[in-house]
Short mmCIF file of C-alpha atoms in Angstrom, two decimals:
data_model
loop_
_atom_site.label_atom_id
_atom_site.label_comp_id
_atom_site.label_asym_id
_atom_site.label_seq_id
_atom_site.Cartn_x
_atom_site.Cartn_y
_atom_site.Cartn_z
CA MET Y 1 56.48 135.62 159.89
CA GLU Y 2 55.54 132.99 157.40
CA LYS Y 3 58.54 131.22 155.83
CA ILE Y 4 58.93 131.83 152.13
CA GLN Y 5 58.91 128.62 150.12
CA LYS Y 6 60.29 128.19 146.63
CA VAL Y 7 57.78 126.53 144.35
CA PRO Y 8 58.93 125.00 141.02
CA THR Y 9 57.36 126.83 138.13
CA SER Y 10 57.66 123.85 135.81
CA GLU Y 11 57.99 120.14 136.11
CA PHE Y 12 61.34 118.38 135.66
CA HIS Y 13 61.41 116.27 132.54
CA SER Y 14 63.59 113.14 132.44
CA GLY Y 15 64.53 114.05 128.87
CA TYR Y 16 66.59 117.00 130.15
CA GLY Y 17 69.34 114.64 131.31
CA CYS Y 18 69.50 112.99 127.90
CA ILE Y 19 69.75 116.36 126.19
CA ILE Y 20 72.61 117.43 128.47
CA MET Y 21 74.49 114.16 127.97
CA SER Y 22 73.98 114.39 124.21
CA ALA Y 23 75.42 117.92 124.24
CA VAL Y 24 78.47 116.78 126.26
CA VAL Y 25 79.07 113.85 123.92
CA GLY Y 26 78.65 116.16 120.91
CA VAL Y 27 81.26 118.60 122.24
CA PHE Y 28 83.66 115.74 123.02
CA VAL Y 29 83.27 114.26 119.52
CA PHE Y 30 83.79 117.72 117.97
CA ILE Y 31 87.03 118.22 119.93
CA ILE Y 32 88.35 114.85 118.72
CA TRP Y 33 87.32 115.58 115.13
CA TRP Y 34 88.82 119.08 115.22
CA GLY Y 35 92.10 117.78 116.61
CA TYR Y 36 92.28 115.11 113.90
CA TYR Y 37 91.35 117.61 111.20
CA THR Y 38 93.96 120.11 112.39
CA LEU Y 39 96.73 117.51 112.56
CA THR Y 40 95.96 116.05 109.14
CA THR Y 41 95.59 119.51 107.57
CA MET Y 42 98.90 120.66 109.02
CA ASP Y 43 100.56 117.42 107.97
CA ALA Y 44 99.36 117.91 104.39
CA ALA Y 45 100.61 121.52 104.40
CA ILE Y 46 104.03 120.41 105.64
CA ALA Y 47 104.18 117.63 103.06
CA ALA Y 48 103.57 120.18 100.29
CA ILE Y 49 106.70 122.22 101.10
CA THR Y 50 109.15 119.55 102.27
CA GLN Y 51 111.29 116.89 100.61
CA SER Y 52 112.28 113.37 101.56
CA ALA Y 53 116.05 113.94 101.84
CA PRO Y 54 118.08 116.64 103.61
CA ALA Y 55 120.12 119.17 101.64
CA LYS Y 56 123.89 119.36 101.99
CA LEU Y 57 124.64 122.79 103.37
CA PRO Y 58 127.93 124.55 102.52
CA ASP Y 59 131.01 123.56 104.48
CA VAL Y 60 132.11 126.00 107.17
CA ALA Y 61 135.70 127.08 107.60
CA ALA Y 62 137.04 127.23 111.14
CA VAL Y 63 137.64 130.74 112.48
CA PRO Y 64 140.95 131.06 114.35
CA ASP Y 65 140.66 131.99 118.03
CA LEU Y 66 136.85 131.84 118.01
CA GLU Y 67 136.73 129.40 120.91
CA LYS Y 68 139.00 131.70 122.96
CA LYS Y 69 136.78 134.66 122.10
CA LEU Y 70 133.70 132.76 123.27
CA THR Y 71 135.46 131.47 126.40
CA ASP Y 72 136.68 134.93 127.39
CA PHE Y 73 133.20 136.41 126.94
CA ALA Y 74 131.64 133.56 128.97
CA ALA Y 75 134.16 134.05 131.78
CA LEU Y 76 133.34 137.74 132.09
CA ALA Y 77 129.60 137.12 131.83
CA ASN Y 78 129.66 134.42 134.52
CA ALA Y 79 131.67 136.74 136.77
CA GLY Y 80 129.08 139.49 136.38
CA LYS Y 81 131.54 141.79 134.65
CA PRO Y 82 130.84 144.02 131.61
CA ALA Y 83 131.49 142.18 128.35
CA THR Y 84 130.76 142.86 124.70
CA MET Y 85 131.28 140.54 121.77
CA LYS Y 86 130.67 141.01 118.05
CA LEU Y 87 130.19 137.91 115.90
CA SER Y 88 130.56 138.06 112.12
CA VAL Y 89 128.60 135.84 109.74
CA ALA Y 90 131.65 133.56 109.45
CA GLU Y 91 131.92 133.37 113.24
CA LEU Y 92 128.20 132.68 113.66
CA ASN Y 93 128.46 129.76 111.25
CA SER Y 94 131.61 128.48 112.90
CA MET Y 95 129.89 128.78 116.29
CA LEU Y 96 127.03 126.63 114.99
CA GLN Y 97 129.58 123.86 114.41
CA LEU Y 98 130.31 123.94 118.13
CA ALA Y 99 126.68 123.84 119.23
CA PRO Y 100 125.68 120.65 121.06
CA ASP Y 101 122.77 118.50 119.95
CA GLY Y 102 119.68 120.11 121.43
CA GLY Y 103 117.63 116.91 121.18
CA SER Y 104 116.48 117.17 117.55
CA GLY Y 105 119.90 117.13 115.94
CA SER Y 106 122.78 119.57 115.67
CA TYR Y 107 122.39 123.01 114.11
CA LYS Y 108 125.62 122.41 112.20
CA ASP Y 109 123.65 120.16 109.83
CA MET Y 110 120.55 122.37 109.69
CA ILE Y 111 121.44 126.08 109.43
CA ARG Y 112 123.86 128.42 107.68
CA VAL Y 113 123.72 132.17 108.28
CA LYS Y 114 124.03 133.88 104.87
CA SER Y 115 123.42 137.56 105.65
CA LEU Y 116 122.22 140.04 108.26
CA ASP Y 117 119.45 142.63 108.01
CA ALA Y 118 120.18 145.48 110.41
CA ALA Y 119 116.92 147.29 109.61
CA LYS Y 120 114.76 144.30 110.55
CA GLN Y 121 117.16 142.92 113.18
CA THR Y 122 117.09 139.54 111.48
CA LEU Y 123 119.47 136.76 110.50
CA ILE Y 124 118.80 135.37 107.02
CA THR Y 125 119.70 131.71 106.81
CA ASP Y 126 119.76 128.71 104.49
CA VAL Y 127 118.17 125.73 106.22
CA SER Y 128 117.58 122.01 105.95
CA LEU Y 129 115.22 121.45 108.87
CA PRO Y 130 114.00 117.96 109.82
CA MET Y 131 110.25 117.63 110.37
CA ASN Y 132 108.27 114.52 111.30
CA LYS Y 133 106.31 112.86 108.50
CA LYS Y 134 103.50 112.56 111.00
CA PHE Y 135 103.32 114.23 114.38
CA TRP Y 136 103.28 110.80 116.00
CA GLU Y 137 106.02 109.23 113.81
CA ASP Y 138 109.80 109.48 114.09
CA SER Y 139 110.55 109.32 110.35
CA LYS Y 140 111.65 112.65 108.86
CA ARG Y 141 111.14 114.93 105.87
CA TYR Y 142 113.03 118.18 105.34
CA LEU Y 143 112.17 121.83 104.84
CA VAL Y 144 114.88 123.16 102.53
CA GLY Y 145 114.93 126.88 101.81
CA GLU Y 146 115.47 130.20 103.58
CA VAL Y 147 114.41 131.14 107.09
CA ASP Y 148 114.64 134.60 108.68
CA TYR Y 149 115.28 134.61 112.41
CA THR Y 150 114.42 137.73 114.41
CA LEU Y 151 116.21 138.29 117.70
CA GLU Y 152 114.28 139.11 120.86
CA MET Y 153 115.12 139.36 124.54
CA THR Y 154 113.57 136.96 127.04
CA GLU Y 155 113.98 136.36 130.77
CA LEU Y 156 116.56 133.71 129.87
CA GLY Y 157 118.53 135.93 127.52
CA PRO Y 158 118.41 136.53 123.76
CA ASP Y 159 116.45 134.16 121.56
CA ALA Y 160 115.94 133.83 117.83
CA LYS Y 161 112.48 133.15 116.43
CA VAL Y 162 111.28 132.43 112.92
CA SER Y 163 109.80 135.49 111.20
CA ALA Y 164 109.70 134.32 107.56
CA VAL Y 165 110.08 131.07 105.62
CA ARG Y 166 110.75 130.78 101.90
CA VAL Y 167 110.87 127.55 99.89
CA PRO Y 168 111.74 127.90 96.18
CA GLY Y 169 108.72 127.37 93.94
CA LYS Y 170 106.33 126.81 96.86
CA THR Y 171 104.03 128.89 99.03
CA VAL Y 172 104.53 128.53 102.77
CA PRO Y 173 101.23 128.98 104.69
CA GLU Y 174 101.24 131.93 107.07
CA GLU Y 175 99.83 129.76 109.86
CA MET Y 176 102.81 127.42 109.53
CA VAL Y 177 105.22 130.33 109.92
CA LYS Y 178 103.32 131.43 113.04
CA GLY Y 179 103.53 127.89 114.39
CA MET Y 180 107.29 127.74 113.83
CA ALA Y 181 107.67 131.16 115.48
CA MET Y 182 106.30 129.78 118.74
CA TYR Y 183 109.59 128.01 119.46
CA GLY Y 184 112.85 129.89 119.94
CA ALA Y 185 116.01 128.56 118.34
CA MET Y 186 117.93 129.07 121.59
CA GLY Y 187 115.42 127.10 123.65
CA PRO Y 188 117.51 123.90 123.81
CA TYR Y 189 120.44 125.85 125.29
CA GLN Y 190 118.75 128.27 127.69
CA ASN Y 191 118.57 125.61 130.39
CA ASP Y 192 121.95 124.08 129.59
CA LYS Y 193 124.16 124.16 132.70
CA THR Y 194 127.08 125.66 130.73
CA LEU Y 195 125.42 127.87 128.12
CA GLY Y 196 122.34 128.89 130.09
CA PRO Y 197 124.06 131.23 132.58
CA VAL Y 198 125.99 132.95 129.78
CA LEU Y 199 122.84 133.54 127.74
CA LYS Y 200 120.99 134.86 130.78
CA ALA Y 201 123.82 137.33 131.49
CA ILE Y 202 123.39 138.93 128.06
CA GLN Y 203 121.30 142.08 128.44
CA LYS Y 204 121.43 143.60 124.97
CA TYR Y 205 121.90 142.62 121.33
CA GLN Y 206 122.22 144.50 118.08
CA VAL Y 207 122.15 143.12 114.55
CA GLU Y 208 124.46 145.15 112.34
CA SER Y 209 125.22 144.73 108.66
CA ASP Y 210 128.54 143.01 109.40
CA GLY Y 211 127.84 141.18 112.64
CA VAL Y 212 125.75 140.59 115.76
CA VAL Y 213 126.77 142.46 118.91
CA LEU Y 214 126.04 140.87 122.31
CA SER Y 215 126.56 142.71 125.57
CA THR Y 216 126.09 142.05 129.28
CA VAL Y 217 125.41 145.76 129.77
CA LYS Y 218 121.99 147.27 129.03
#
């Protein structure tokens, strides 16, 4: 049987290689341009809603026996025993004063819980959040206004993510809110050797009008 041979139907043109290389270079240049455009556009949007100095948030009064309440809950959670704890707005704010620096500063200087929305399962807060002046610079500017945090369960326990941002007299772009919502507020503590196991033991949460209930029982 005669062997079938493949015969080119058209001649190879040396210009094909140039066209392919030009296309690759064009895509590469577009990616660089798009990245630069995105960063500069986002930076301009952030600049429009931030200020150069942080706001002084209200002082927080210490809540008697809060540390014991937290310690007792942590002991039960770490032992795998049923535990339930309800934290009022005052206790949530006092607890923020105890939170360690997660790498970008302490929450005690950034956030104050002002009210709770049971219907939306959100914490409504006053904030003074530091943001870089440029993504590649360490100097700061500050978003001062209100932020709603919605609770959600993750594999590492409950987390709180941004669901709304309000700055007086300014419009916050929806895309910026979505960007902020990508990072959970509890992220810095979920892998902490002390707080991480306690958070992971929590199986259920409930935002009520007068407090947030956390439980190790589903």
